[in-house]
């Protein structure tokens, strides 16, 4: 295995200069950098990343655990986070917990073993003993999207109550009064808060909440399809549906189509998340935008700040949401 000294000798520089080229720890002229990189290539030299990590006590690697990599909302967050982290000189190791607490624990253990410098994490449940131990043990952790009630930890949320209010007020302003709601998993705070916003908007407008128009989903498209069929059994029919994420809204679109109902002519629909797919649904979905790039950049910023200053007080940042009007809602009065 060639050594750093052999690279230095071949490039005609000191070993220190080779180290600066590898670690980007000091300016090296382009000519010298080129000589060093060429020598490394010719000798097939590979820096000992583990040795560097142990020496510095850092791996410049972040762990990311998400609950459902098949959901574009999380995929778009992962993409934005990896892009921002790479620009900041960090790699990202990603784990998919599949909303399973045991699998989530496996990934927490794996990422700790790999000595990530920080962990960014969308929780499967409301608490995680091992996560509490990690936070108390000093690992920089940022919780995203779902708040952990019993833990003082850096957190990035969005204003889910406001999102439910915006979606429902918008439908009310278009004359809708029989508004169905397809919820996400009720134990997850984002969905629970959106439904509270839905109820609050109806109450503000003096519209009685019909519990038969609130149907449970699980954030996956199939549950939106099934819930859509349940809503279409209600009489009088709802004239609009608020789905607590875009994937369920897309599932509901299929239920409406199978029932021979046109959107928005026969039934309007509003989603939530504003995933890229919402733009290409037929018709393009009116939805509530969660800014996934802003979420990822806020989580990264918090993680890097804590890596560099471990005694910061825990912070919680709640990002705003906005209504994105497209073509899936019709005014009926
Ligand atoms: O679409 C997935 C949902 O789970 C998003 O709305 C996000 O807020 C998360 O809670």
XYZ file of C-alpha atoms and ligand atoms in Angstrom:
343
model
C 0.000 0.000 0.000
C 1.709 3.278 -1.070
C 2.298 5.807 1.693
C 1.797 9.560 1.874
C 5.586 9.891 1.937
C 5.927 8.084 -1.387
C 3.299 10.392 -2.887
C 5.219 13.416 -1.558
C 8.507 12.177 -2.973
C 6.964 11.487 -6.386
C 5.289 14.916 -6.477
C 8.379 16.694 -5.171
C 6.567 18.203 -2.187
C 6.447 17.634 1.578
C 4.099 15.103 3.202
C 2.410 18.080 4.881
C 1.543 19.538 1.500
C 0.059 16.204 0.406
C -2.025 16.183 3.616
C -3.291 19.726 2.898
C -4.317 18.666 -0.605
C -6.201 15.617 0.736
C -7.918 17.475 3.593
C -8.386 20.898 1.984
C -6.923 22.371 5.160
C -4.768 25.050 3.493
C -4.453 26.739 0.085
C -2.194 24.830 -2.327
C -1.378 26.264 -5.768
C -3.223 24.608 -8.678
C 0.098 23.436 -10.176
C 1.204 21.774 -6.928
C -2.280 20.336 -6.331
C -2.219 18.860 -9.837
C 1.233 17.267 -9.239
C 0.057 15.736 -5.963
C -3.210 14.388 -7.428
C -1.295 12.919 -10.387
C 1.197 11.230 -8.034
C -1.691 9.793 -5.984
C -3.269 8.455 -9.167
C -0.047 6.936 -10.497
C 0.683 5.248 -7.130
C -2.977 4.296 -6.627
C -2.775 5.977 -3.205
C -5.972 6.074 -1.083
C -5.955 8.318 2.036
C -6.709 6.436 5.223
C -10.105 8.010 5.980
C -10.514 6.048 9.227
C -7.080 7.183 10.490
C -7.986 10.782 9.683
C -11.336 10.407 11.401
C -9.809 8.958 14.554
C -7.118 11.648 14.571
C -9.640 14.453 14.222
C -12.508 12.850 16.123
C -14.800 13.591 13.191
C -15.908 11.743 10.088
C -17.567 14.694 8.299
C -20.479 12.379 7.828
C -24.106 12.941 8.829
C -26.732 10.287 9.425
C -30.250 10.724 8.035
C -33.160 8.477 9.097
C -36.494 8.887 7.267
C -39.715 6.889 7.779
C -40.656 6.229 4.138
C -38.186 6.698 1.290
C -40.928 5.881 -1.254
C -42.828 9.037 -0.293
C -41.576 11.886 -2.513
C -41.882 14.312 0.389
C -39.085 12.510 2.214
C -37.169 11.729 -0.984
C -37.131 15.440 -1.844
C -35.947 16.296 1.661
C -33.184 13.668 1.402
C -32.073 15.088 -1.951
C -32.008 18.667 -0.641
C -30.167 17.666 2.519
C -27.527 15.642 0.676
C -26.955 18.502 -1.774
C -26.510 21.075 1.015
C -24.399 18.750 3.180
C -22.052 17.887 0.285
C -21.542 21.599 -0.376
C -20.644 21.989 3.296
C -18.065 19.201 3.029
C -20.179 16.442 4.621
C -21.319 13.066 3.338
C -24.735 11.659 4.234
C -25.538 8.054 5.191
C -29.271 7.448 4.791
C -31.505 4.886 6.527
C -35.169 4.097 5.850
C -37.045 3.133 9.038
C -40.293 2.219 7.204
C -42.145 3.738 10.169
C -40.915 0.743 12.183
C -39.510 1.476 15.660
C -37.268 -1.605 15.681
C -35.795 -0.788 12.270
C -35.368 2.819 13.371
C -33.342 1.569 16.345
C -31.156 -0.597 14.066
C -30.313 2.445 11.963
C -29.598 4.596 14.996
C -27.132 1.932 16.188
C -25.553 1.555 12.727
C -25.049 5.294 12.336
C -23.549 5.648 15.802
C -21.160 2.784 15.034
C -20.107 4.579 11.880
C -19.346 7.579 14.080
C -21.485 10.091 12.234
C -20.811 13.618 13.417
C -24.540 14.323 13.645
C -27.948 12.709 13.084
C -30.956 14.204 11.285
C -34.070 12.264 12.037
C -37.784 12.029 11.220
C -39.212 10.093 14.136
C -41.441 7.077 13.698
C -43.102 7.462 17.062
C -43.300 10.093 19.759
C -40.334 8.986 21.761
C -37.189 7.003 21.482
C -35.211 6.060 24.599
C -32.068 5.407 22.617
C -32.381 8.783 20.926
C -32.689 10.436 24.325
C -29.511 8.631 25.406
C -27.736 9.830 22.260
C -28.805 13.434 22.805
C -27.821 13.341 26.449
C -24.572 11.647 25.443
C -23.750 14.657 23.272
C -24.407 13.433 19.712
C -25.771 16.393 17.699
C -29.345 15.361 16.749
C -31.931 17.348 14.784
C -35.520 16.077 14.756
C -37.486 17.040 11.640
C -41.213 17.212 10.916
C -42.542 15.335 13.951
C -41.898 16.753 17.401
C -40.703 14.509 20.246
C -42.701 15.774 23.216
C -40.460 14.476 25.989
C -37.079 15.537 24.677
C -35.236 18.859 24.570
C -33.669 18.503 21.119
C -33.084 20.710 18.059
C -36.258 20.501 15.965
C -37.454 21.729 12.565
C -41.213 21.755 12.029
C -43.704 23.392 9.684
C -46.946 25.101 10.658
C -49.329 22.184 10.171
C -52.260 23.822 11.965
C -52.004 26.793 9.614
C -51.840 24.390 6.679
C -55.123 22.731 7.646
C -56.699 26.146 8.143
C -55.459 27.449 4.767
C -56.708 24.428 2.815
C -60.161 24.412 4.400
C -60.666 28.191 4.354
C -59.770 28.129 0.664
C -62.447 25.512 -0.060
C -64.986 27.406 2.046
C -64.196 30.594 0.126
C -65.045 28.685 -3.071
C -68.500 27.926 -1.692
C -67.888 24.358 -0.449
C -69.669 23.257 2.715
C -69.628 19.430 2.429
C -65.835 19.051 2.696
C -64.367 15.596 3.261
C -61.051 15.172 5.081
C -58.657 12.254 4.533
C -56.320 12.200 7.520
C -52.833 10.794 7.944
C -51.929 8.524 10.886
C -53.644 10.128 13.887
C -50.653 9.478 16.200
C -48.423 11.698 14.068
C -48.516 15.358 15.085
C -48.395 16.782 11.518
C -51.624 15.025 10.541
C -53.352 15.652 13.868
C -52.624 19.392 13.603
C -53.854 19.590 10.007
C -57.153 18.017 11.045
C -57.439 20.501 13.922
C -56.985 23.268 11.340
C -59.712 21.668 9.189
C -62.129 21.535 12.146
C -61.270 25.070 13.263
C -61.896 26.533 9.793
C -65.316 24.859 9.580
C -66.263 26.068 13.041
C -65.132 29.621 12.198
C -67.459 29.509 9.159
C -70.377 28.169 11.177
C -70.278 24.850 9.312
C -71.037 21.822 11.492
C -68.306 19.168 11.452
C -69.723 15.925 10.026
C -67.614 13.141 11.518
C -68.644 10.836 8.643
C -66.725 13.158 6.328
C -63.467 12.615 8.250
C -61.882 9.357 7.063
C -58.586 7.965 8.285
C -55.679 7.356 5.873
C -52.021 6.473 6.455
C -50.220 8.908 4.114
C -49.909 6.225 1.400
C -51.803 6.571 -1.912
C -53.816 3.368 -1.445
C -55.323 4.726 1.793
C -56.322 7.875 -0.123
C -58.012 5.678 -2.728
C -59.898 3.650 -0.106
C -60.851 6.750 1.901
C -62.043 8.426 -1.289
C -64.411 5.528 -1.934
C -65.778 5.800 1.625
C -66.395 9.521 1.165
C -68.264 8.834 -2.074
C -70.707 6.627 -0.140
C -71.783 9.618 1.988
C -75.015 11.384 1.223
C -75.211 14.193 0.358
C -71.946 13.702 -1.529
C -69.057 15.944 -0.446
C -68.326 18.621 -3.052
C -64.672 18.826 -1.962
C -61.965 16.763 -0.249
C -58.972 17.933 1.791
C -56.313 15.193 1.852
C -53.580 15.561 4.497
C -50.871 14.740 1.964
C -50.479 14.707 -1.812
C -49.961 10.950 -2.050
C -53.420 10.326 -0.551
C -54.906 13.059 -2.736
C -53.556 11.220 -5.797
C -55.103 8.002 -4.489
C -58.430 9.780 -4.023
C -58.251 11.085 -7.614
C -58.403 7.480 -8.788
C -61.448 6.731 -6.589
C -63.217 9.778 -8.024
C -62.340 8.777 -11.591
C -63.596 5.199 -11.041
C -66.885 6.636 -9.760
C -67.173 8.655 -12.973
C -66.677 11.958 -11.158
C -64.659 14.728 -12.809
C -62.203 16.880 -10.849
C -62.899 19.712 -10.194
C -66.247 19.828 -12.041
C -67.955 17.224 -9.804
C -65.621 17.252 -6.807
C -62.737 19.524 -5.805
C -59.601 18.284 -4.038
C -56.739 19.872 -2.099
C -53.587 17.984 -1.097
C -50.635 18.735 1.218
C -46.826 18.779 0.778
C -46.516 20.086 -2.804
C -44.355 17.204 -3.980
C -43.153 17.484 -7.600
C -45.831 14.956 -8.619
C -48.593 17.369 -7.574
C -47.792 19.501 -10.593
C -48.206 16.535 -12.961
C -51.367 15.035 -11.459
C -54.470 15.256 -13.660
C -55.669 17.868 -12.940
C -52.611 19.560 -11.344
C -53.218 19.560 -7.601
C -54.001 22.577 -5.515
C -52.051 21.868 -2.349
C -50.276 23.227 0.723
C -46.566 23.682 0.127
C -44.024 22.551 2.673
C -40.706 24.031 1.535
C -38.562 20.899 1.521
C -35.343 22.720 0.642
C -35.862 25.164 3.511
C -36.597 22.246 5.884
C -33.411 20.446 4.824
C -31.255 23.587 5.024
C -32.602 24.491 8.469
C -31.905 20.960 9.743
C -28.373 21.021 8.330
C -27.674 24.466 9.758
C -28.799 23.370 13.236
C -26.732 20.171 13.014
C -23.539 21.988 11.953
C -24.027 24.689 14.590
C -24.306 22.019 17.260
C -21.327 20.079 15.927
C -19.307 23.254 16.310
C -20.874 24.357 19.615
C -22.277 21.496 21.669
C -23.611 23.597 24.567
C -26.176 25.558 22.526
C -29.691 25.518 24.042
C -32.141 23.274 22.128
C -33.875 25.227 19.332
C -37.208 24.698 17.609
C -37.829 26.333 14.244
C -41.349 26.269 12.716
C -41.353 27.112 9.009
C -44.414 28.650 7.325
C -46.537 26.867 4.727
C -48.454 28.344 1.810
C -51.390 27.480 -0.414
C -50.416 26.657 -4.016
C -53.447 27.131 -6.269
C -53.565 24.898 -9.378
C -56.541 23.301 -11.144
C -58.192 20.806 -8.780
C -60.667 23.165 -7.089
C -63.803 24.739 -8.567
C -65.874 27.562 -7.159
C -69.468 26.412 -6.626
C -70.959 29.533 -5.048
O -46.362 12.893 3.020
C -45.748 12.487 4.213
C -46.176 13.331 5.354
O -45.479 12.867 6.492
C -45.822 14.794 5.121
O -46.982 15.598 5.096
C -44.898 15.142 6.254
O -45.315 16.305 6.960
C -44.830 13.931 7.125
O -45.447 14.135 8.360
